[in-house]
Amino acid sequence: MLRAIVSTFLLSLAWTSVARSQDFPPVVDVELVLAVDVSWSMDIDEQRLQREGYVNAIRDPEVIRAIRRGDWGRIAVTYVEWAGVGLQRTVVPWSIIESQRDADLFAKALGEASIGRMRRTSISSALLMSAALFDNGIDGFRKVIDVSGDGPNNMGPMVTEARDRVIRQGITINGLPIMVKQRIRGDFFQIENLDEYYRGCVIGGMGSFMITIESREQFGQAIRRKLILEIAGAQPTVQKAQIEVPQSVAVDCMVGEKQWRRWRRFDQW
């Protein structure tokens, strides 16, 4: 048994060496798209907390340990901001992270980049654009889109159609619904059950899950925890108001589009 384990380990090292010497695609445990909502419904202080949460999480020692525990001990990450249809931008391109130095460089690039603010909310377009980014010359065992947002889809393709199209490509969609405003004050474009909306209309694929954020103080911890779970590929335990796994729920996946049409009619009066 020991001989077999040693042989497998040596074979893995040999393959890694050959792959690098012959310029084969880099092999990683997971390719992760961090797709972050920067629509106008997100206050600038919320966006800063969100950005700071990702900067700190990616270089956190626990996240680095999770990366190193993988079969290949490295991941590929890119950071994307999104809002309405056609309003997406890559803030940090695909980067291989397998060491603290790699993580620090990624965090530095992310921390120094400006934060965009754009109009409308098209989760569907963000998912489709993120899925296209996996055509990147990297060979990942798992492909994951980590999408955050504080409201429902209100333009572009139906979110369920985009979700299903992405899932059929073997990509997992995890969610980070931001419900700070739902708990503090009302807003025309907010919905009280954003967690149920994400669970029923947005996330999906093998091992998909979401973590809700219900206060500003939760940004950093929730983002760090979510990254660790995505890197480890683990199915989290369900905890109320923190982690949710997909379930069959009755939710209107067109609620955002209906809100927008009502607002347009009201605005024209």
PDB file of C-alpha atoms in Angstrom, residues 36-229:
ATOM      1  CA  VAL A  36     -18.989  40.902  -7.954  1.00  0.00           C
ATOM      2  CA  ASP A  37     -22.036  43.175  -8.177  1.00  0.00           C
ATOM      3  CA  VAL A  38     -21.159  46.877  -8.599  1.00  0.00           C
ATOM      4  CA  SER A  39     -24.610  48.169  -9.563  1.00  0.00           C
ATOM      5  CA  TRP A  40     -25.805  51.515  -8.194  1.00  0.00           C
ATOM      6  CA  SER A  41     -27.980  49.744  -5.607  1.00  0.00           C
ATOM      7  CA  MET A  42     -24.741  48.889  -3.799  1.00  0.00           C
ATOM      8  CA  ASP A  43     -23.648  51.822  -1.630  1.00  0.00           C
ATOM      9  CA  ILE A  44     -20.010  52.809  -2.084  1.00  0.00           C
ATOM     10  CA  ASP A  45     -19.205  51.826   1.507  1.00  0.00           C
ATOM     11  CA  GLU A  46     -20.741  48.382   0.888  1.00  0.00           C
ATOM     12  CA  GLN A  47     -18.639  48.043  -2.249  1.00  0.00           C
ATOM     13  CA  ARG A  48     -15.516  48.962  -0.315  1.00  0.00           C
ATOM     14  CA  LEU A  49     -16.349  46.419   2.390  1.00  0.00           C
ATOM     15  CA  GLN A  50     -16.912  43.798  -0.314  1.00  0.00           C
ATOM     16  CA  ARG A  51     -13.623  44.607  -2.057  1.00  0.00           C
ATOM     17  CA  GLU A  52     -11.740  44.647   1.244  1.00  0.00           C
ATOM     18  CA  GLY A  53     -13.311  41.312   2.139  1.00  0.00           C
ATOM     19  CA  TYR A  54     -11.930  39.669  -1.005  1.00  0.00           C
ATOM     20  CA  VAL A  55      -8.516  41.329  -0.648  1.00  0.00           C
ATOM     21  CA  ASN A  56      -8.142  40.032   2.903  1.00  0.00           C
ATOM     22  CA  ALA A  57      -9.683  36.626   2.233  1.00  0.00           C
ATOM     23  CA  ILE A  58      -7.509  35.654  -0.735  1.00  0.00           C
ATOM     24  CA  ARG A  59      -4.324  36.088   1.289  1.00  0.00           C
ATOM     25  CA  ASP A  60      -5.683  34.696   4.555  1.00  0.00           C
ATOM     26  CA  PRO A  61      -3.494  31.849   5.958  1.00  0.00           C
ATOM     27  CA  GLU A  62      -6.544  29.554   6.218  1.00  0.00           C
ATOM     28  CA  VAL A  63      -7.323  30.108   2.538  1.00  0.00           C
ATOM     29  CA  ILE A  64      -3.690  29.366   1.610  1.00  0.00           C
ATOM     30  CA  ARG A  65      -3.829  26.153   3.669  1.00  0.00           C
ATOM     31  CA  ALA A  66      -7.034  25.141   1.877  1.00  0.00           C
ATOM     32  CA  ILE A  67      -5.283  25.676  -1.464  1.00  0.00           C
ATOM     33  CA  ARG A  68      -2.268  23.615  -0.461  1.00  0.00           C
ATOM     34  CA  ARG A  69      -4.458  20.742   0.734  1.00  0.00           C
ATOM     35  CA  GLY A  70      -5.778  20.236  -2.800  1.00  0.00           C
ATOM     36  CA  ASP A  71      -4.567  17.435  -5.060  1.00  0.00           C
ATOM     37  CA  TRP A  72      -2.486  19.866  -7.100  1.00  0.00           C
ATOM     38  CA  GLY A  73      -2.072  22.493  -4.423  1.00  0.00           C
ATOM     39  CA  ARG A  74      -2.998  25.440  -6.619  1.00  0.00           C
ATOM     40  CA  ILE A  75      -6.055  27.246  -7.950  1.00  0.00           C
ATOM     41  CA  ALA A  76      -6.812  29.760 -10.705  1.00  0.00           C
ATOM     42  CA  VAL A  77      -8.783  32.922  -9.834  1.00  0.00           C
ATOM     43  CA  THR A  78     -10.079  35.951 -11.694  1.00  0.00           C
ATOM     44  CA  TYR A  79     -12.051  38.911 -10.315  1.00  0.00           C
ATOM     45  CA  VAL A  80     -14.862  40.432 -12.374  1.00  0.00           C
ATOM     46  CA  GLU A  81     -17.244  43.326 -11.709  1.00  0.00           C
ATOM     47  CA  TRP A  82     -20.700  43.362 -13.270  1.00  0.00           C
ATOM     48  CA  ALA A  83     -23.939  45.352 -13.447  1.00  0.00           C
ATOM     49  CA  GLY A  84     -26.311  45.575 -16.446  1.00  0.00           C
ATOM     50  CA  VAL A  85     -26.161  43.915 -19.855  1.00  0.00           C
ATOM     51  CA  GLY A  86     -22.771  44.516 -21.459  1.00  0.00           C
ATOM     52  CA  LEU A  87     -21.475  46.151 -18.279  1.00  0.00           C
ATOM     53  CA  GLN A  88     -18.822  43.748 -17.033  1.00  0.00           C
ATOM     54  CA  ARG A  89     -15.111  44.230 -16.618  1.00  0.00           C
ATOM     55  CA  THR A  90     -12.240  42.001 -15.572  1.00  0.00           C
ATOM     56  CA  VAL A  91     -10.469  43.713 -12.670  1.00  0.00           C
ATOM     57  CA  VAL A  92      -7.786  41.060 -12.094  1.00  0.00           C
ATOM     58  CA  PRO A  93      -7.147  38.520 -14.901  1.00  0.00           C
ATOM     59  CA  TRP A  94      -6.676  34.795 -14.381  1.00  0.00           C
ATOM     60  CA  SER A  95      -3.926  34.162 -11.864  1.00  0.00           C
ATOM     61  CA  ILE A  96      -2.486  30.892 -10.556  1.00  0.00           C
ATOM     62  CA  ILE A  97      -2.248  30.882  -6.764  1.00  0.00           C
ATOM     63  CA  GLU A  98      -0.177  28.210  -5.055  1.00  0.00           C
ATOM     64  CA  SER A  99       1.778  30.200  -2.476  1.00  0.00           C
ATOM     65  CA  GLN A 100       1.441  33.088  -0.065  1.00  0.00           C
ATOM     66  CA  ARG A 101       3.386  35.264  -2.491  1.00  0.00           C
ATOM     67  CA  ASP A 102       0.958  34.499  -5.331  1.00  0.00           C
ATOM     68  CA  ALA A 103      -1.968  35.364  -3.074  1.00  0.00           C
ATOM     69  CA  ASP A 104      -0.322  38.594  -1.922  1.00  0.00           C
ATOM     70  CA  LEU A 105       0.278  39.679  -5.520  1.00  0.00           C
ATOM     71  CA  PHE A 106      -3.348  38.994  -6.441  1.00  0.00           C
ATOM     72  CA  ALA A 107      -4.581  40.842  -3.356  1.00  0.00           C
ATOM     73  CA  LYS A 108      -2.295  43.791  -4.104  1.00  0.00           C
ATOM     74  CA  ALA A 109      -3.553  44.084  -7.694  1.00  0.00           C
ATOM     75  CA  LEU A 110      -7.145  43.874  -6.504  1.00  0.00           C
ATOM     76  CA  GLY A 111      -6.644  46.370  -3.698  1.00  0.00           C
ATOM     77  CA  GLU A 112      -5.067  48.930  -6.002  1.00  0.00           C
ATOM     78  CA  ALA A 113      -7.750  48.706  -8.715  1.00  0.00           C
ATOM     79  CA  SER A 114     -10.561  51.243  -8.837  1.00  0.00           C
ATOM     80  CA  ILE A 115     -14.068  50.151  -7.901  1.00  0.00           C
ATOM     81  CA  GLY A 116     -16.555  50.464 -10.740  1.00  0.00           C
ATOM     82  CA  ARG A 117     -20.151  51.613 -10.344  1.00  0.00           C
ATOM     83  CA  MET A 118     -22.552  50.824 -13.169  1.00  0.00           C
ATOM     84  CA  ARG A 119     -26.291  50.778 -13.848  1.00  0.00           C
ATOM     85  CA  ARG A 120     -28.905  48.012 -13.666  1.00  0.00           C
ATOM     86  CA  THR A 121     -28.618  44.370 -12.605  1.00  0.00           C
ATOM     87  CA  SER A 122     -28.174  41.514 -15.043  1.00  0.00           C
ATOM     88  CA  ILE A 123     -27.165  38.407 -13.125  1.00  0.00           C
ATOM     89  CA  SER A 124     -27.872  36.395 -16.261  1.00  0.00           C
ATOM     90  CA  SER A 125     -25.370  38.357 -18.353  1.00  0.00           C
ATOM     91  CA  ALA A 126     -22.809  38.110 -15.553  1.00  0.00           C
ATOM     92  CA  LEU A 127     -23.195  34.329 -15.456  1.00  0.00           C
ATOM     93  CA  LEU A 128     -22.866  33.941 -19.229  1.00  0.00           C
ATOM     94  CA  MET A 129     -19.865  36.263 -19.394  1.00  0.00           C
ATOM     95  CA  SER A 130     -18.218  34.460 -16.468  1.00  0.00           C
ATOM     96  CA  ALA A 131     -18.772  31.072 -18.103  1.00  0.00           C
ATOM     97  CA  ALA A 132     -17.012  32.285 -21.255  1.00  0.00           C
ATOM     98  CA  LEU A 133     -13.948  33.160 -19.171  1.00  0.00           C
ATOM     99  CA  PHE A 134     -13.223  29.468 -18.598  1.00  0.00           C
ATOM    100  CA  ASP A 135     -11.869  29.318 -22.152  1.00  0.00           C
ATOM    101  CA  ASN A 136      -8.542  30.315 -20.648  1.00  0.00           C
ATOM    102  CA  GLY A 137      -5.922  27.667 -21.405  1.00  0.00           C
ATOM    103  CA  ILE A 138      -6.109  26.341 -17.826  1.00  0.00           C
ATOM    104  CA  ASP A 139      -7.078  22.769 -16.922  1.00  0.00           C
ATOM    105  CA  GLY A 140      -9.175  22.811 -13.748  1.00  0.00           C
ATOM    106  CA  PHE A 141     -10.721  19.802 -12.038  1.00  0.00           C
ATOM    107  CA  ARG A 142     -13.664  22.015 -11.020  1.00  0.00           C
ATOM    108  CA  LYS A 143     -15.077  25.224 -12.480  1.00  0.00           C
ATOM    109  CA  VAL A 144     -16.940  27.575 -10.146  1.00  0.00           C
ATOM    110  CA  ILE A 145     -18.625  30.966 -10.519  1.00  0.00           C
ATOM    111  CA  ASP A 146     -18.977  32.834  -7.225  1.00  0.00           C
ATOM    112  CA  VAL A 147     -21.624  35.506  -7.877  1.00  0.00           C
ATOM    113  CA  SER A 148     -22.550  38.208  -5.364  1.00  0.00           C
ATOM    114  CA  GLY A 149     -25.425  40.662  -5.543  1.00  0.00           C
ATOM    115  CA  ASP A 150     -27.962  42.672  -3.560  1.00  0.00           C
ATOM    116  CA  GLY A 151     -30.942  42.391  -5.885  1.00  0.00           C
ATOM    117  CA  PRO A 152     -32.704  40.238  -8.481  1.00  0.00           C
ATOM    118  CA  ASN A 153     -32.063  40.139 -12.221  1.00  0.00           C
ATOM    119  CA  ASN A 154     -33.920  42.990 -13.953  1.00  0.00           C
ATOM    120  CA  MET A 155     -32.586  42.958 -17.518  1.00  0.00           C
ATOM    121  CA  GLY A 156     -31.085  40.623 -20.093  1.00  0.00           C
ATOM    122  CA  PRO A 157     -31.904  36.921 -20.528  1.00  0.00           C
ATOM    123  CA  MET A 158     -34.007  35.131 -17.926  1.00  0.00           C
ATOM    124  CA  VAL A 159     -31.751  34.264 -15.027  1.00  0.00           C
ATOM    125  CA  THR A 160     -32.949  30.643 -14.934  1.00  0.00           C
ATOM    126  CA  GLU A 161     -32.148  30.196 -18.629  1.00  0.00           C
ATOM    127  CA  ALA A 162     -28.629  31.549 -18.098  1.00  0.00           C
ATOM    128  CA  ARG A 163     -28.158  29.436 -14.968  1.00  0.00           C
ATOM    129  CA  ASP A 164     -29.213  26.228 -16.720  1.00  0.00           C
ATOM    130  CA  ARG A 165     -27.015  26.973 -19.722  1.00  0.00           C
ATOM    131  CA  VAL A 166     -23.999  27.479 -17.462  1.00  0.00           C
ATOM    132  CA  ILE A 167     -24.699  24.365 -15.399  1.00  0.00           C
ATOM    133  CA  ARG A 168     -24.916  22.248 -18.553  1.00  0.00           C
ATOM    134  CA  GLN A 169     -21.284  23.202 -19.198  1.00  0.00           C
ATOM    135  CA  GLY A 170     -20.280  21.478 -15.964  1.00  0.00           C
ATOM    136  CA  ILE A 171     -19.861  24.763 -14.086  1.00  0.00           C
ATOM    137  CA  THR A 172     -21.031  25.226 -10.491  1.00  0.00           C
ATOM    138  CA  ILE A 173     -22.678  28.513  -9.490  1.00  0.00           C
ATOM    139  CA  ASN A 174     -22.409  29.593  -5.851  1.00  0.00           C
ATOM    140  CA  GLY A 175     -24.064  32.698  -4.435  1.00  0.00           C
ATOM    141  CA  LEU A 176     -23.357  35.516  -2.020  1.00  0.00           C
ATOM    142  CA  PRO A 177     -26.695  37.340  -1.628  1.00  0.00           C
ATOM    143  CA  ILE A 178     -26.158  40.659   0.163  1.00  0.00           C
ATOM    144  CA  MET A 179     -29.213  41.391   2.298  1.00  0.00           C
ATOM    145  CA  VAL A 180     -27.991  44.365   4.336  1.00  0.00           C
ATOM    146  CA  LYS A 181     -30.589  46.823   3.034  1.00  0.00           C
ATOM    147  CA  GLN A 182     -33.442  44.353   3.383  1.00  0.00           C
ATOM    148  CA  ARG A 183     -32.801  44.362   7.110  1.00  0.00           C
ATOM    149  CA  ILE A 184     -32.301  48.128   7.457  1.00  0.00           C
ATOM    150  CA  ARG A 185     -34.598  50.011   5.102  1.00  0.00           C
ATOM    151  CA  GLY A 186     -36.945  49.463   2.214  1.00  0.00           C
ATOM    152  CA  ASP A 187     -35.973  50.082  -1.394  1.00  0.00           C
ATOM    153  CA  PHE A 188     -38.005  49.806  -4.591  1.00  0.00           C
ATOM    154  CA  PHE A 189     -35.553  47.413  -6.242  1.00  0.00           C
ATOM    155  CA  GLN A 190     -34.914  45.227  -3.188  1.00  0.00           C
ATOM    156  CA  ILE A 191     -36.754  42.026  -2.291  1.00  0.00           C
ATOM    157  CA  GLU A 192     -37.070  40.644   1.220  1.00  0.00           C
ATOM    158  CA  ASN A 193     -36.434  37.024   0.205  1.00  0.00           C
ATOM    159  CA  LEU A 194     -33.253  37.534  -1.806  1.00  0.00           C
ATOM    160  CA  ASP A 195     -31.818  34.385  -0.222  1.00  0.00           C
ATOM    161  CA  GLU A 196     -34.735  32.333  -1.543  1.00  0.00           C
ATOM    162  CA  TYR A 197     -34.374  34.009  -4.943  1.00  0.00           C
ATOM    163  CA  TYR A 198     -30.691  33.032  -5.149  1.00  0.00           C
ATOM    164  CA  ARG A 199     -31.446  29.523  -3.959  1.00  0.00           C
ATOM    165  CA  GLY A 200     -34.302  28.967  -6.392  1.00  0.00           C
ATOM    166  CA  CYS A 201     -33.176  30.993  -9.420  1.00  0.00           C
ATOM    167  CA  VAL A 202     -29.414  31.615  -9.421  1.00  0.00           C
ATOM    168  CA  ILE A 203     -27.215  28.947  -7.840  1.00  0.00           C
ATOM    169  CA  GLY A 204     -26.859  25.392  -9.120  1.00  0.00           C
ATOM    170  CA  GLY A 205     -24.541  22.633 -10.209  1.00  0.00           C
ATOM    171  CA  MET A 206     -22.654  20.000  -8.283  1.00  0.00           C
ATOM    172  CA  GLY A 207     -22.064  20.991  -4.651  1.00  0.00           C
ATOM    173  CA  SER A 208     -23.525  24.481  -5.099  1.00  0.00           C
ATOM    174  CA  PHE A 209     -24.310  26.591  -2.047  1.00  0.00           C
ATOM    175  CA  MET A 210     -24.653  30.169  -0.881  1.00  0.00           C
ATOM    176  CA  ILE A 211     -23.756  32.267   2.130  1.00  0.00           C
ATOM    177  CA  THR A 212     -25.944  35.232   3.018  1.00  0.00           C
ATOM    178  CA  ILE A 213     -24.679  38.578   4.295  1.00  0.00           C
ATOM    179  CA  GLU A 214     -27.176  40.352   6.531  1.00  0.00           C
ATOM    180  CA  SER A 215     -24.982  43.040   8.115  1.00  0.00           C
ATOM    181  CA  ARG A 216     -21.932  45.063   7.176  1.00  0.00           C
ATOM    182  CA  GLU A 217     -19.926  43.284   9.853  1.00  0.00           C
ATOM    183  CA  GLN A 218     -20.419  39.933   8.089  1.00  0.00           C
ATOM    184  CA  PHE A 219     -18.699  40.848   4.800  1.00  0.00           C
ATOM    185  CA  GLY A 220     -15.177  39.792   5.692  1.00  0.00           C
ATOM    186  CA  GLN A 221     -16.011  36.589   7.540  1.00  0.00           C
ATOM    187  CA  ALA A 222     -18.595  35.427   4.982  1.00  0.00           C
ATOM    188  CA  ILE A 223     -16.276  35.977   2.000  1.00  0.00           C
ATOM    189  CA  ARG A 224     -13.375  34.196   3.713  1.00  0.00           C
ATOM    190  CA  ARG A 225     -15.552  31.246   4.677  1.00  0.00           C
ATOM    191  CA  LYS A 226     -17.022  30.997   1.207  1.00  0.00           C
ATOM    192  CA  LEU A 227     -13.608  30.947  -0.463  1.00  0.00           C
ATOM    193  CA  ILE A 228     -12.408  28.151   1.819  1.00  0.00           C
ATOM    194  CA  LEU A 229     -15.478  26.040   1.047  1.00  0.00           C
TER     195      LEU A 229
END
